Structures are given as C-alpha cells and as structure tokens.
CSV table of C-alpha atoms and ligand atoms in Angstrom, one decimal:
chain,number,residue,atom,x,y,z
A,139,MET,CA,0.1,-0.5,-0.1
A,140,GLU,CA,1.6,3.1,-1.2
A,141,ASN,CA,-0.4,6.2,0.8
A,142,HIS,CA,0.4,5.7,4.0
A,143,HIS,CA,2.9,8.2,4.9
A,144,LYS,CA,1.3,11.3,3.6
A,145,THR,CA,-1.2,12.1,5.7
A,146,THR,CA,-4.0,14.2,4.2
A,147,ASP,CA,-5.0,10.5,2.0
A,148,PHE,CA,-6.3,7.7,4.4
A,149,THR,CA,-8.4,5.2,4.3
A,150,ASP,CA,-9.7,4.8,7.7
A,151,ALA,CA,-12.8,7.2,9.4
A,152,LEU,CA,-15.2,8.1,11.7
A,153,ARG,CA,-19.1,7.5,10.6
A,154,ASP,CA,-21.0,8.0,14.0
A,155,GLY,CA,-17.8,7.4,15.9
A,156,ILE,CA,-17.2,4.3,14.8
A,157,PRO,CA,-13.7,3.3,12.5
A,158,VAL,CA,-14.9,2.6,9.5
A,159,HIS,CA,-13.2,1.8,6.2
A,160,ILE,CA,-12.9,3.4,2.9
A,161,ASP,CA,-14.6,0.7,0.9
A,162,GLU,CA,-17.5,0.6,3.4
A,163,VAL,CA,-18.8,4.1,2.5
A,164,GLU,CA,-20.5,5.8,0.2
A,165,ASN,CA,-18.9,8.3,-2.1
A,166,GLY,CA,-17.8,11.7,-2.0
A,167,ILE,CA,-19.3,13.8,0.9
A,168,LYS,CA,-22.0,10.9,1.6
A,169,CYS,CA,-19.4,9.5,2.9
A,170,ASN,CA,-21.2,11.4,5.8
A,171,CYS,CA,-17.5,11.0,7.4
A,172,ILE,CA,-15.1,12.3,9.6
A,173,CYS,CA,-11.6,12.7,10.1
A,174,PRO,CA,-11.6,11.2,13.2
A,175,SER,CA,-9.0,14.1,15.0
A,176,CYS,CA,-10.4,17.4,14.3
A,177,LYS,CA,-13.0,16.0,13.5
A,178,GLN,CA,-13.6,17.4,10.4
A,179,PRO,CA,-15.9,16.3,7.7
A,180,LEU,CA,-14.1,14.0,5.0
A,181,ILE,CA,-14.2,13.6,1.1
A,182,ALA,CA,-14.3,9.1,0.0
A,183,TYR,CA,-12.7,8.9,-3.4
A,184,ASN,CA,-14.0,5.7,-3.4
A,185,ASN,CA,-15.5,5.3,-7.0
A,186,PRO,CA,-14.5,1.9,-8.5
A,187,LYS,CA,-13.5,3.6,-12.1
A,188,ASN,CA,-10.6,5.5,-10.3
A,189,LYS,CA,-7.7,4.1,-10.8
A,190,LYS,CA,-6.1,5.8,-7.9
A,191,ALA,CA,-6.3,3.8,-4.3
A,192,HIS,CA,-9.1,4.7,-2.8
A,193,HIS,CA,-9.1,7.1,-0.2
A,194,PHE,CA,-11.1,9.9,2.2
A,195,GLN,CA,-9.2,13.0,2.4
A,196,HIS,CA,-10.2,16.4,4.2
A,197,GLN,CA,-12.9,19.0,2.4
A,198,SER,CA,-10.4,21.7,4.4
A,199,LEU,CA,-8.0,19.9,2.7
A,200,SER,CA,-5.8,20.7,5.6
A,201,ASP,CA,-3.7,18.5,6.7
A,202,CYS,CA,-4.0,17.0,9.7
A,203,ARG,CA,-1.0,15.6,12.0
A,204,ASN,CA,-2.7,13.2,14.4
A,205,TYR,CA,-4.9,11.5,12.1
A,206,TYR,CA,-3.2,7.8,12.8
A,207,GLU,CA,-2.3,8.0,16.2
A,208,THR,CA,-6.2,8.6,16.3
A,209,MET,CA,-7.6,6.3,14.5
A,210,ILE,CA,-5.0,4.0,16.2
A,211,HIS,CA,-6.4,4.6,19.4
A,212,TYR,CA,-9.9,4.3,17.8
A,213,TRP,CA,-8.8,1.0,16.1
A,214,ALA,CA,-8.1,-0.2,19.7
A,215,LYS,CA,-10.8,0.4,21.4
A,216,GLU,CA,-12.8,-1.1,19.1
A,217,ILE,CA,-10.5,-4.0,18.5
A,218,ILE,CA,-10.7,-4.9,22.3
A,219,ASN,CA,-14.0,-4.2,22.1
A,220,GLU,CA,-14.5,-7.1,19.9
A,221,LEU,CA,-11.7,-9.7,20.9
A,222,GLY,CA,-13.6,-9.4,24.2
A,223,GLU,CA,-10.5,-10.5,25.9
A,224,LEU,CA,-7.1,-9.7,27.2
A,225,THR,CA,-3.6,-11.4,27.9
A,226,VAL,CA,-2.8,-8.7,30.8
A,227,PRO,CA,0.5,-8.8,33.1
A,228,LYS,CA,-0.3,-11.5,36.1
A,229,HIS,CA,1.8,-10.2,39.3
A,230,THR,CA,2.9,-12.7,41.7
A,231,PHE,CA,4.8,-13.0,44.9
A,232,GLU,CA,7.6,-15.4,46.7
A,233,LEU,CA,9.0,-16.3,49.4
A,234,GLY,CA,11.8,-17.1,50.2
A,235,ASN,CA,12.7,-21.1,51.3
A,236,SER,CA,15.9,-20.1,53.3
A,237,PRO,CA,16.2,-18.4,56.6
A,238,ARG,CA,18.6,-16.0,55.4
A,239,ASP,CA,15.9,-14.7,53.3
A,240,TYR,CA,14.3,-13.0,55.6
A,241,THR,CA,16.8,-12.2,58.4
A,242,TYR,CA,20.0,-10.5,56.6
A,243,HIS,CA,19.2,-7.3,55.6
A,244,LYS,CA,20.8,-7.3,51.9
A,245,TRP,CA,19.2,-10.7,50.9
A,246,ASN,CA,15.8,-10.4,52.1
A,247,GLU,CA,15.4,-6.7,50.7
A,248,ASP,CA,14.8,-9.3,47.1
A,249,TYR,CA,11.5,-11.0,49.0
A,250,PRO,CA,9.1,-10.9,48.5
A,251,LYS,CA,10.1,-11.3,44.5
A,252,GLU,CA,7.7,-9.8,42.1
A,253,LYS,CA,7.2,-11.5,39.3
A,254,ILE,CA,5.5,-10.9,36.3
A,255,THR,CA,3.0,-13.8,33.7
A,256,PRO,CA,1.0,-13.4,31.4
A,257,VAL,CA,-2.8,-14.3,31.8
A,258,LYS,CA,-6.1,-14.4,29.6
A,259,ILE,CA,-8.9,-12.5,30.9
A,260,VAL,CA,-11.9,-12.8,29.3
A,261,PHE,CA,-14.2,-10.3,29.9
A,262,ASP,CA,-18.5,-10.3,30.6
A,263,LYS,CA,-18.8,-7.0,29.0
A,264,ILE,CA,-17.4,-4.2,28.0
A,265,PHE,CA,-18.1,-0.6,27.7
A,266,ILE,CA,-16.6,1.9,25.4
A,267,GLU,CA,-15.3,5.5,27.5
A,268,LYS,CA,-18.6,4.9,29.9
A,269,HIS,CA,-18.3,7.9,32.8
A,270,GLN,CA,-17.6,6.7,36.2
A,271,ASN,CA,-16.9,8.9,39.3
A,272,GLY,CA,-15.6,11.9,37.3
A,273,ILE,CA,-13.1,9.0,35.5
A,274,LYS,CA,-13.6,8.5,31.3
A,275,PRO,CA,-11.6,5.7,30.9
A,276,ASP,CA,-10.9,4.6,26.9
A,277,LEU,CA,-12.5,1.4,28.2
A,278,ILE,CA,-14.1,-0.5,31.3
A,279,GLY,CA,-14.2,-4.9,31.3
A,280,VAL,CA,-16.6,-6.4,33.7
A,281,VAL,CA,-15.2,-9.8,34.4
A,282,ASN,CA,-16.9,-11.4,37.7
A,283,ASN,CA,-18.6,-8.2,38.6
A,284,ARG,CA,-15.4,-6.6,38.8
A,285,GLN,CA,-14.2,-3.9,37.0
A,286,ILE,CA,-10.8,-2.9,34.9
A,287,HIS,CA,-10.1,0.7,33.4
A,288,VAL,CA,-7.9,-0.2,30.1
A,289,GLU,CA,-6.6,3.3,28.8
A,290,ILE,CA,-4.7,3.1,25.4
A,291,ALA,CA,-2.0,5.7,25.5
A,292,VAL,CA,-0.6,6.7,22.0
A,293,THR,CA,0.4,10.0,22.4
A,294,HIS,CA,-1.8,10.4,26.2
A,295,PHE,CA,-0.9,9.1,29.3
A,296,ILE,CA,-2.7,8.6,32.5
A,297,ASP,CA,-2.2,12.3,33.8
A,298,ASP,CA,-1.6,13.5,37.4
A,299,ILE,CA,-5.2,14.0,37.3
A,300,LYS,CA,-6.9,11.6,36.5
A,301,ALA,CA,-4.2,8.8,38.6
A,302,ASN,CA,-5.3,11.4,41.7
A,303,LYS,CA,-8.3,9.6,41.1
A,304,ILE,CA,-7.7,6.2,39.7
A,305,LYS,CA,-5.5,5.6,43.2
A,306,SER,CA,-7.9,7.8,45.2
A,307,LEU,CA,-11.1,6.0,44.1
A,308,ASN,CA,-8.5,2.6,43.7
A,309,VAL,CA,-10.3,1.9,40.6
A,310,THR,CA,-8.1,-1.3,38.3
A,311,SER,CA,-6.3,0.4,36.2
A,312,LEU,CA,-4.7,-1.6,33.5
A,313,GLU,CA,-2.5,1.0,30.9
A,314,ILE,CA,-1.1,0.1,27.3
A,315,ASP,CA,1.0,1.9,25.3
A,316,LEU,CA,0.8,1.6,21.7
A,317,SER,CA,3.5,4.5,21.4
A,318,ASP,CA,5.7,3.2,19.5
A,319,ILE,CA,3.7,1.8,17.4
A,320,ASP,CA,3.7,1.9,13.3
A,321,ARG,CA,1.8,5.2,12.5
A,322,THR,CA,1.5,3.0,10.0
A,323,LEU,CA,0.2,0.1,11.5
A,324,GLN,CA,-3.1,-1.2,9.3
A,325,LYS,CA,-6.3,-2.0,11.9
A,326,GLU,CA,-5.2,-5.7,11.3
A,327,GLU,CA,-1.9,-5.3,12.4
A,328,LEU,CA,-2.9,-4.0,15.7
A,329,LYS,CA,-5.4,-6.7,16.6
A,330,ARG,CA,-2.4,-9.1,15.9
A,331,VAL,CA,-0.2,-7.1,18.3
A,332,LEU,CA,-3.3,-6.5,20.8
A,333,ARG,CA,-4.5,-10.3,20.6
A,334,TYR,CA,-1.1,-12.0,21.0
A,335,GLY,CA,-0.8,-10.4,25.0
A,336,ASN,CA,2.0,-8.0,24.3
A,337,ILE,CA,2.3,-7.9,28.2
A,338,SER,CA,5.3,-6.1,27.6
A,339,ARG,CA,3.1,-2.9,26.7
A,340,MET,CA,1.0,-2.9,29.7
A,341,LYS,CA,1.4,-1.5,32.7
A,342,TRP,CA,-1.1,-1.8,35.8
A,343,PHE,CA,-1.4,1.6,36.9
A,344,ASN,CA,-3.5,0.5,39.5
A,345,ASN,CA,-4.6,-3.0,40.8
A,346,LYS,CA,-6.2,-3.9,43.8
A,347,ALA,CA,-5.4,-7.5,44.0
A,348,ILE,CA,-2.2,-7.0,43.2
A,349,ASN,CA,-2.1,-4.8,45.7
A,350,GLN,CA,-3.8,-7.1,48.2
A,351,LYS,CA,-1.2,-9.6,47.5
A,352,LYS,CA,1.8,-7.9,48.4
A,353,THR,CA,0.4,-6.5,51.3
A,354,GLU,CA,-1.0,-10.6,52.6
A,355,SER,CA,3.0,-11.7,51.2
A,356,GLY,CA,4.3,-9.3,53.5
A,357,GLN,CA,3.2,-9.9,56.2
A,358,ARG,CA,3.8,-13.9,55.3
A,359,LYS,CA,7.1,-12.6,55.9
A,360,SER,CA,7.1,-11.0,59.0
A,361,THR,CA,5.3,-14.3,60.3
A,362,VAL,CA,8.3,-16.5,59.3
A,363,ARG,CA,10.6,-13.4,60.6
A,364,GLU,CA,9.0,-14.2,64.0
A,365,PHE,CA,9.2,-17.1,63.6
A,366,ILE,CA,12.9,-17.1,63.2
A,367,PHE,CA,14.0,-14.9,65.5
A,368,ALA,CA,11.7,-16.5,68.5
A,369,ASN,CA,13.3,-19.8,67.6
A,370,MET,CA,16.9,-20.0,66.5
A,371,THR,CA,19.8,-21.1,69.0
A,372,GLU,CA,23.3,-19.7,69.2
A,373,LYS,CA,26.0,-22.3,69.1
A,374,LYS,CA,29.5,-21.9,69.6
A,375,VAL,CA,32.2,-21.6,66.5
A,376,TYR,CA,35.4,-24.2,68.4
A,377,GLY,CA,39.0,-23.1,67.3
A,378,LYS,CA,40.9,-23.2,63.8
A,379,ALA,CA,38.9,-25.9,62.0
A,380,GLN,CA,36.0,-24.0,62.8
A,381,ASP,CA,34.0,-26.7,64.7
A,382,VAL,CA,30.1,-27.3,65.6
A,383,TYR,CA,28.8,-29.9,68.0
A,384,LYS,CA,25.4,-30.6,68.4
A,385,CYS,CA,24.1,-29.9,64.7
A,386,PRO,CA,20.3,-31.0,66.0
A,387,LEU,CA,19.9,-32.8,61.9
A,388,PHE,CA,22.5,-34.3,61.2
A,389,LYS,CA,25.6,-37.1,63.3
A,390,THR,CA,28.1,-37.6,61.5
A,391,GLU,CA,31.6,-39.3,62.3
A,392,TYR,CA,32.8,-36.2,61.1
A,393,ASP,CA,32.9,-33.0,62.4
A,394,ILE,CA,30.6,-30.2,61.4
A,395,THR,CA,31.8,-27.2,60.2
A,396,LEU,CA,31.2,-23.2,59.8
A,397,HIS,CA,31.7,-24.1,56.0
A,398,ASN,CA,29.3,-26.8,56.0
A,399,CYS,CA,26.8,-25.1,58.0
A,400,GLU,CA,26.4,-21.9,56.3
A,401,ARG,CA,25.5,-24.2,53.4
A,402,CYS,CA,22.4,-25.6,55.3
A,403,GLN,CA,19.1,-24.0,54.3
A,404,TYR,CA,18.2,-23.5,58.3
A,405,PHE,CA,21.6,-21.9,58.8
A,406,VAL,CA,19.9,-18.6,59.6
A,407,SER,CA,23.7,-16.3,60.2
A,408,THR,CA,27.1,-16.5,61.8
A,409,ASN,CA,28.0,-13.9,64.4
A,410,GLU,CA,31.7,-12.0,64.5
A,411,THR,CA,32.6,-10.7,67.8
A,412,TYR,CA,35.5,-8.7,68.9
A,413,GLU,CA,36.7,-9.1,72.8
A,414,GLY,CA,40.1,-7.4,72.5
A,415,THR,CA,41.5,-6.0,75.7
A,416,GLN,CA,42.6,-2.8,76.1
A,417,GLU,CA,46.4,-3.2,76.8
A,418,GLN,CA,45.8,-5.6,72.7
A,419,TYR,CA,44.2,-2.5,70.8
A,420,ASP,CA,46.6,-0.1,72.0
A,421,ASN,CA,49.3,-2.7,71.3
A,422,ARG,CA,48.0,-3.7,67.8
A,423,GLU,CA,47.6,-6.9,68.6
A,424,THR,CA,45.7,-9.2,65.8
A,425,ILE,CA,42.8,-10.0,67.9
A,426,TYR,CA,40.8,-12.6,66.3
A,427,PRO,CA,36.7,-12.6,66.2
A,428,LYS,CA,34.6,-15.1,68.8
A,429,LEU,CA,32.7,-16.9,66.4
A,430,SER,CA,28.9,-17.9,66.5
A,431,ILE,CA,26.2,-19.3,64.9
A,432,HIS,CA,22.6,-19.0,64.9
A,433,CYS,CA,20.7,-21.9,63.8
A,434,ILE,CA,16.7,-23.2,63.7
A,435,GLY,CA,17.5,-27.2,63.4
A,436,HIS,CA,16.5,-28.1,65.6
A,437,VAL,CA,12.2,-26.9,64.3
A,438,ALA,CA,13.9,-27.7,60.8
A,439,SER,CA,10.5,-29.1,60.4
A,440,LYS,CA,8.4,-26.6,61.7
A,441,PHE,CA,9.8,-23.8,59.6
A,442,ASP,CA,9.1,-26.2,56.6
A,443,ALA,CA,5.8,-26.4,58.2
A,444,LEU,CA,5.4,-22.7,58.3
A,445,LEU,CA,6.6,-22.4,54.6
A,446,THR,CA,4.7,-24.7,53.5
A,447,GLU,CA,1.4,-22.8,55.2
A,448,ASN,CA,2.5,-19.6,53.9
A,449,GLY,CA,2.4,-20.6,50.3
A,450,VAL,CA,6.3,-21.0,49.8
A,451,THR,CA,7.8,-24.4,47.9
A,452,ILE,CA,10.3,-26.3,49.2
A,453,GLY,CA,12.9,-28.2,48.0
A,454,GLU,CA,14.5,-31.5,49.0
A,455,ASN,CA,17.8,-32.0,51.8
A,456,ARG,CA,17.6,-29.2,52.8
A,457,ALA,CA,19.9,-30.0,55.6
A,458,PHE,CA,23.7,-29.5,54.2
A,459,LYS,CA,23.0,-28.5,51.2
A,460,GLY,CA,26.2,-29.2,48.8
A,461,GLY,CA,28.2,-30.5,52.6
A,462,LEU,CA,28.1,-33.5,54.3
A,463,SER,CA,26.2,-36.3,54.0
A,464,PRO,CA,25.0,-38.3,56.9
A,465,ARG,CA,26.3,-41.6,58.3
B,727,ZN,ZN1,-8.0,16.2,10.4
C-alpha cells in the first residue's frame, strides 16, 4: 500500500463515532464521515473507476497531523471490544525458603520477589468511554462483577489528575502503551499486537488484587521472620577448624564445621564478636573474633511446615546442601 505516509490520504475514518474503511462507505461527501483527529468532514474517493487507490480527504484539504495516532486509538478500543478478551500481566509475589531470605538485610530486600507472567482475561462485558465516578477510561472491562479500566496510550498517557482519581477511588486500571507503534500500521496488524498478549506494553496503573497480594506477602514474610527470631539458637564455633558441635540434624563421623553450616537451609547467620583488651588494641595485636552461628535446625520440620503454610515451595535435602552426607 503506497499512500500510508501522507496524512491527507487515508483509508479509515469515523462514521457515527465508529471506525469505517473507505470501501464500506458511499462515494464523496455522502460518506458522512469525519476525521478521527480534527473531526472535520471528509470526502471519500472510492469510485470503482478511479485508478488511484481509494482514500479519504479532508474537505478543507487541511494537513491533519494526528490522524494516525487518533485512528490507532480508535482501532485499539474497537479491537479489544471485538476480541472481548485481553492477555494482561499477572503479578505474583514469592518468598524465599531459607532463613537468610528473611533475616539478613542485604538478602531479604529481594523478597517478596515479584514475578510477572501473562494471563488471559475474558470479559463478561465491555463499555467504551463510559463515565464512572468522574473518570472516563477508554474502556471498562467487567469480569466477575469486577471492573478493569483500560487506558490506551498513543500520545496521551494517564495524567496527574486522572492518576489521583484512580488512586483515591482505588480503581483497577491498566495502561496499554502504543506510543511506539508504527504510524502506518493497519487495523489487522494492530489486532495481532493486542491479541497476542504484549504484556511488555502493559502496566497496571493501579490494581486492587495485586496491592492486596503484595500486602499479604509482606505479612507472611513478617510471620516467618518472627518465627526465626523466636526460635533460633546460638552455637559456638570452636578452634581453627571452626567446628560446630551438636548439630540437631546430622550425627556424622566427621566434625561439622562452620563451612558446612553455611550451606545448610536451616542456617540463619554467623556472628562475630571482638573481645580484645585495651592493651591489645594499643599494641595493635591482631584480635581474632569469637564466632558463633544462629541455627533453626532443631525446629526444621516446624519451619518447613510454616513455609508451606505460607505458600512457599520448599525443596528436598535442605540440610547440608552440598555439604556432608549423613552417616
Ligand atoms: Zn483531520
């Protein structure tokens, strides 16, 4: 198709607010179409005898700049309405399965880990540009009596005023970013973009369910953390070999060392205390720290049960991962 780049020559317009193709309308001014962007009347050039490709032109011959952006916006609404479904980002929050994921500051910041996967929503009903509590989203999709506002951003993203309303009303709102879409794209191609779940283009501006899941996940993390702090025991680390005695999980013919403990899934932390005298400090003597570990091995099965209860997947052979084998 040759003429896509010329803004005064185009093949799609609006009739009674609905996108129509040049070949669906009457010839000339009788087409009763307006430009989606400037809303000015159009003339349809679609006489079958015409050698030139069928197209619309502004009656005023004005050079209309936002034609494609506006058309893409109309099409996107129409396409979603026709499809009746949308593949959107699903957010899940995962907690770790090791005490270190809950206690060490540096490590536990990563948790709950947010994962985003695609999920298809089939709408029970879709409303186009319906006012709702002072917000007029591009679409409102209804699923199980829950409303999802859908905003299509081609040139305009959700502004501050709308953002404040969305947040204060706690409306679930999805923004689809089509700002980088090729301006010569045709409806069928846009349909492909929207149908096959381009979740990288989508962002939940606000989502009640996700907010709730995130809060719950944070609460679960606190519960597990409290368990660890309430139950962990301290064991001294002895000598140069850094032996740890009385492991509650393994009785081995070898000594268990700090090295082994650090590889166990019930290990909490290594603690160092420096107990030098003033004289030693003054003489710049090297003072070796006294070492101990914190461990929840004696409540291992309780800990695993707590994790499972809180939706955490736990692996097998959690004690001495990669370390000693039991005798
Ligand atoms: Zn126009």
